[in-house]
Structure formats: C-alpha cells, structure tokens
C-alpha positions as a printed Julia matrix, in Angstrom:
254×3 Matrix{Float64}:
  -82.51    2.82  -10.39
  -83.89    2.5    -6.94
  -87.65    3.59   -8.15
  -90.62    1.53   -7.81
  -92.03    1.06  -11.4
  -94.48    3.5   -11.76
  -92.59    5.97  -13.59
  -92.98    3.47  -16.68
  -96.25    1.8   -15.21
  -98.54    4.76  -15.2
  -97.67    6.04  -18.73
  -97.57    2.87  -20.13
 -101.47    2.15  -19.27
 -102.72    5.56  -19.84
 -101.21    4.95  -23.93
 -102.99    1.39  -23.6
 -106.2     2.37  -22.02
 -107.08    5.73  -21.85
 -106.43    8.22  -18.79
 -107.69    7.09  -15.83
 -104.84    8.16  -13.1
 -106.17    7.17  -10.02
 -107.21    4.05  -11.12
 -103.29    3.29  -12.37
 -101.65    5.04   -9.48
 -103.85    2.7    -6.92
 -102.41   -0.24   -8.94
  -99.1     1.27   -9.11
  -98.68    1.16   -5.43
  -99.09   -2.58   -4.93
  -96.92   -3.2    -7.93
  -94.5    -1.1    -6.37
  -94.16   -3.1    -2.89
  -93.53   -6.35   -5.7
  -90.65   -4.77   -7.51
  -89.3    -3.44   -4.87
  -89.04   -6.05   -1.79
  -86.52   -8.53   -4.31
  -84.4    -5.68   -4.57
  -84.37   -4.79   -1.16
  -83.53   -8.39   -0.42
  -80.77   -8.55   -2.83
  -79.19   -5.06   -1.41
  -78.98   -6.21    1.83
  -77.6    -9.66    1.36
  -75.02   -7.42   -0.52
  -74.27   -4.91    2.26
  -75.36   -2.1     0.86
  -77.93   -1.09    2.69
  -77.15    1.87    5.61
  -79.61    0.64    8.12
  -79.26    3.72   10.37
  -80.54    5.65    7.47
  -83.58    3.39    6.72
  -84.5     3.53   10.13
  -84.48    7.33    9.76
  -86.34    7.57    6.47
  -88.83    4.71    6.47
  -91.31    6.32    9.29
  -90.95    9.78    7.72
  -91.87    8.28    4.16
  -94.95    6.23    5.72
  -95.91    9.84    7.33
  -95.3    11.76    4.0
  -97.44    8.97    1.99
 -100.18    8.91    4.09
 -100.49   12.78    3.58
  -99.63   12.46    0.19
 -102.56   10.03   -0.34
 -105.0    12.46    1.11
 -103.73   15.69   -1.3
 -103.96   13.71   -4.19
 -107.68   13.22   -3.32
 -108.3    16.61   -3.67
 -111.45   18.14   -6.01
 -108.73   20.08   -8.14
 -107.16   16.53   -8.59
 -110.36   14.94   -9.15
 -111.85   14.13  -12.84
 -110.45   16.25  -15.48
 -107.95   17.98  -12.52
 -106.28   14.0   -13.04
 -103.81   16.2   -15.77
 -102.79   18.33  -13.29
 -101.33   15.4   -11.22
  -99.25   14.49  -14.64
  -97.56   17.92  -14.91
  -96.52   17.97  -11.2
  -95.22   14.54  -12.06
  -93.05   15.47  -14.8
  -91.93   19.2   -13.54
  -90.29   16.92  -11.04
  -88.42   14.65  -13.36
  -86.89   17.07  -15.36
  -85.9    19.0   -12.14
  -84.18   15.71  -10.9
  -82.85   14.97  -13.84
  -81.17   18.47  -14.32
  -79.62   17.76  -11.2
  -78.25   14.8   -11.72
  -77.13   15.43  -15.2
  -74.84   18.48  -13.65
  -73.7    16.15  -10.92
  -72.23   13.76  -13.38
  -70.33   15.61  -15.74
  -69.28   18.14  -12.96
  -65.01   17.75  -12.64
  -62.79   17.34  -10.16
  -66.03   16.37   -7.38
  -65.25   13.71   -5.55
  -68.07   10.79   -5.12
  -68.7    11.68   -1.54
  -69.19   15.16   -0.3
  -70.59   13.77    3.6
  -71.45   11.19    5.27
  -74.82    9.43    5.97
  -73.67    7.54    9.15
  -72.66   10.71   10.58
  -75.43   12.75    9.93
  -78.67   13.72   12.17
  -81.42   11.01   11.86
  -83.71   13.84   12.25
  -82.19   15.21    9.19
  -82.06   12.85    6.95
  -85.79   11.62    7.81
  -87.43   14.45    7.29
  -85.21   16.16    4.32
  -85.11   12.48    2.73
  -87.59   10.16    3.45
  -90.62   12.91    3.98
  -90.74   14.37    0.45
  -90.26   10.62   -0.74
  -93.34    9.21    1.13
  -95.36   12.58    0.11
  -94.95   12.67   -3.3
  -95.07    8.66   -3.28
  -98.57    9.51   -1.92
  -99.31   12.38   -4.43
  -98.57   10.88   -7.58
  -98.52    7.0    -7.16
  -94.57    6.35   -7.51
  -92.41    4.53   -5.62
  -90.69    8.15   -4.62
  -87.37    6.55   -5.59
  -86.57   10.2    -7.51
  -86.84   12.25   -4.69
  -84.95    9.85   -2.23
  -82.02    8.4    -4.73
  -80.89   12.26   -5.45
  -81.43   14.16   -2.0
  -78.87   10.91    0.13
  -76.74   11.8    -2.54
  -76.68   15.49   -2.78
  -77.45   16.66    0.36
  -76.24   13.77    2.79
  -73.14   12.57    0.51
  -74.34    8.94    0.1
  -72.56    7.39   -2.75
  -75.1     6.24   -5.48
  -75.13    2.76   -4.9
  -75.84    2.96   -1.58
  -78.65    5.65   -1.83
  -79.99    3.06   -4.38
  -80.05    0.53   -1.95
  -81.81    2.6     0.95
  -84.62    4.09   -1.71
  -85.56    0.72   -2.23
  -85.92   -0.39    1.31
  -87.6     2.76    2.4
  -90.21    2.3    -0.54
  -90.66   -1.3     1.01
  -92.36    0.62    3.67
  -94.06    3.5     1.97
  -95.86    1.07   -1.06
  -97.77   -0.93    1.17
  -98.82    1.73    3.62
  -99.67    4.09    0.3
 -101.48    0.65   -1.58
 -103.59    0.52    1.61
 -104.69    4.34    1.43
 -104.5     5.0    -2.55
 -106.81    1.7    -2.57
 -109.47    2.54    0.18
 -109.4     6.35   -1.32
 -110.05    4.52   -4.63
 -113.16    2.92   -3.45
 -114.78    5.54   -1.27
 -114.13    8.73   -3.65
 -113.81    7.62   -7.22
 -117.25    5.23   -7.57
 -116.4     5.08  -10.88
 -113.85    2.98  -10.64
 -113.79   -0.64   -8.16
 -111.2    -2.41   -6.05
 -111.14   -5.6    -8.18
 -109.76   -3.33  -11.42
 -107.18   -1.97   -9.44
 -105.82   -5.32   -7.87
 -106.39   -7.23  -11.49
 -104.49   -4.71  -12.95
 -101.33   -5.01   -9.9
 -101.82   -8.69  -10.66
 -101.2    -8.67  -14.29
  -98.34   -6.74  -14.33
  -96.19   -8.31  -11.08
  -94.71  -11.45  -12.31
  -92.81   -9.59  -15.45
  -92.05   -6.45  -12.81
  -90.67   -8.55  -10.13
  -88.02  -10.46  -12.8
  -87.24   -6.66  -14.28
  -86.14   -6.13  -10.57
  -84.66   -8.95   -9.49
  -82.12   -8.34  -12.98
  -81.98   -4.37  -12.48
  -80.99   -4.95   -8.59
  -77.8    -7.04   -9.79
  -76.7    -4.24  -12.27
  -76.45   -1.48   -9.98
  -72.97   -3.7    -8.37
  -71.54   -4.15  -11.9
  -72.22   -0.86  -13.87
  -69.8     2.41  -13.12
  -70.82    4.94  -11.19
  -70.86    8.02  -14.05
  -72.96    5.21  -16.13
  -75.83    4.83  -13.7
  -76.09    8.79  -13.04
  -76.52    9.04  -17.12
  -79.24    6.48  -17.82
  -80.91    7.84  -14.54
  -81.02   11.64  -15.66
  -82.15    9.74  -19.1
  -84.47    7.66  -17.9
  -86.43   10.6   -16.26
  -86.24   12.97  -18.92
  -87.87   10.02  -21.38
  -90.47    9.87  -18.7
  -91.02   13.79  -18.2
  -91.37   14.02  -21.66
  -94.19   11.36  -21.78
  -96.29   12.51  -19.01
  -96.28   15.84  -20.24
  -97.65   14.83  -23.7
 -100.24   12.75  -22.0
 -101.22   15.71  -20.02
 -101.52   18.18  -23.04
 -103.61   15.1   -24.94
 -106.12   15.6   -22.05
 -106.33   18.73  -21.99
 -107.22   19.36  -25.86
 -109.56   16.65  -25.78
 -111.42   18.75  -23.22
 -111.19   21.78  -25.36
C-alpha cells in the first residue's frame, strides 16, 4: 500500500506490551527504512517510479520529518500526553480513508484528473512530500497515507504510480526520522534506552522485509478499484485500533 509498516507495527506492540509510544515509534522508523527500500527497488526495476516527483518530494519529506521529530517531543506529548499522539494518528486515517473510499466508488471519473510530470516541483514537494515527512516525524509512520492520497488527488498520479513514489520518498524520510526519533529517544525519554529500540527494529525486520518484498509485486497484478478498497479498509481497521488503545489509556488514568 505504499506505507512503511507502522500503521500495524505500533498497535501491534502496544496490545503485546503495554503503551509505550515513543519507544515503538523510534523502532518503527528503522523498521520502516527495511520494508520499504525492497519495494522501492522492485518499483523501479518496474518503471514505476516518476523520478521528477521523488526528486521533488524526498527533500521536503526529510524537512517535514525532522520537524515532525521535534513536535512529537513536546511536554503535551510526553508521558501520559503519549494518547494524544494515538488520536491524531487515527483522526487521520479515517479522514484518508473517507477520501479514498468516495474516490473509488465515485462514477464516470476517469483514473487521471492531471499530471505529475507536468506539474510544479515546488508544488508537489511541499503539498506532497512536506505533510508526509511531518507527520512521518510526528507519529512514527512511514507517512505513506498522506503521500499515496494527495499524488493522487491533488496531482492526478494514477495509484500505482503514487504507490511507487511513497515508497521511495519514505526511503529518505525513515532513516533521516530513525536518526532523530532515536537520539530524541535517548536524550528526553531516560526511561527508555537505545538498545530496546534497535532490539525491537531487529526482531521484527526479517518477517517485515518478506511482507514487502510480496506486497510490492501485488500492487502490478491487483485492479485498480481493488487496491483503493483494501486501502480505505486497511486504515479504517487501523483508526479503529488506535483509537481504542487511546481510550484504554486514558481510563486507566482515571
């Protein structure tokens, strides 16, 4: 689907273990470089990549998640505030998913309403790889559901190719955003240490990086109506999660 991971990731080791967000989102990031760089690879042996694009959205990103790092180290993100980070999280799920959802079952649209080539670079950086790297930052995803639906919907970018670009431009972002989220880590949150964060990357790359590799194949093979439906899906299951696992925090504080 052109995200890094960490839309499952996060959840999935705040049900195992208890929530500890910045912990998980520092791991996230590194994880999300692994699942991500096969599929990148695999995109652009297969064309699909628009390079001009990249080029355009992969500084931007870096910018965005190097801010996006820093507001997510906030004090009303800090401790308990960790729920607060959840909510944003799924608000924008359900937001993207809406969209998408409309998008697919909308009639007589064509596929392609512009053109990415043609566009500004300007444009499509900052409207498309910005809010990518800055809520990559902020919430410890790969920012693939901010990038995926605004090439689409605002630039025209048929799905498969805006699938292809997220996951180059998150190439970029995850390791400049593991560097930051991993240093913040240490320095703010002394309750946590480097070595859990990177044992916790390490454990859960090798199954990741095979999910991708098979995922990254798919996208050429599946229609196009198909992928919009288990994408709006696939967020809503995820909104729904975080925002139970926000409310769980919150009454075990009350």
């Amino acid at each position: 689907m052109g995200v890094g991971g960490s839309l499952i990731i996060i959840p999935a080791l705040t049900i195992l273990y208890g929530p500890r967000q910045h912990l998980y989102q520092a791991a996230a990031m590194i994880v999300n470089f692994s699942v991500v760089a096969p599929a990148a690879l695999w995109h652009l042996r297969t064309g699909t990549v628009l390079v001009r694009a990249v080029m355009a959205m992969a500084p931007a990103a870096v910018t965005g998640a190097v801010i996006g790092v820093a507001l997510s180290e906030y004090d009303c993100f800090r401790g308990d505030g960790q729920a607060y980070l959840t909510i944003l999280f799924a608000v924008l799920l359900v937001y993207c998913a809406a969209n998408i959802t409309a998008k697919s079952f909308a009639s007589g649209r064509p596929e392609q309403r512009g053109n990415a080539r043609n566009s500004s670079t300007w444009r499509i950086g900052v409207q498309a790889g910005f809010p990518t790297g800055l809520l990559g930052g902020l919430l410890g995803i790969g920012g693939g559901v901010v990038c995926v639906p605004m090439q689409s919907q605002v630039f025209g970018v048929p799905l498969r190719n805006a699938i292809a670009n997220s996951s180059t431009t998150i190439v970029c972002l995850s390791v400049v955003g593991a560097i930051c989220k991993n240093y913040a880590l240490v320095h703010h949150h002394p309750e946590y240490q480097l070595a859990e964060s990177i044992r916790l990357a390490v454990s859960l790359i090798p199954t990741a990086v095979v999910g991708s590799m098979i995922g990254s194949r798919l996208v050429t093979k599946l229609p196009i109506r198909l992928l919009r439906v288990a994408f709006a899906l696939f967020l809503l299951a995820a909104a729904f999660r975080m925002t139970s696992i926000a409310f769980s925090q919150f009454r075990l504080l009350d």
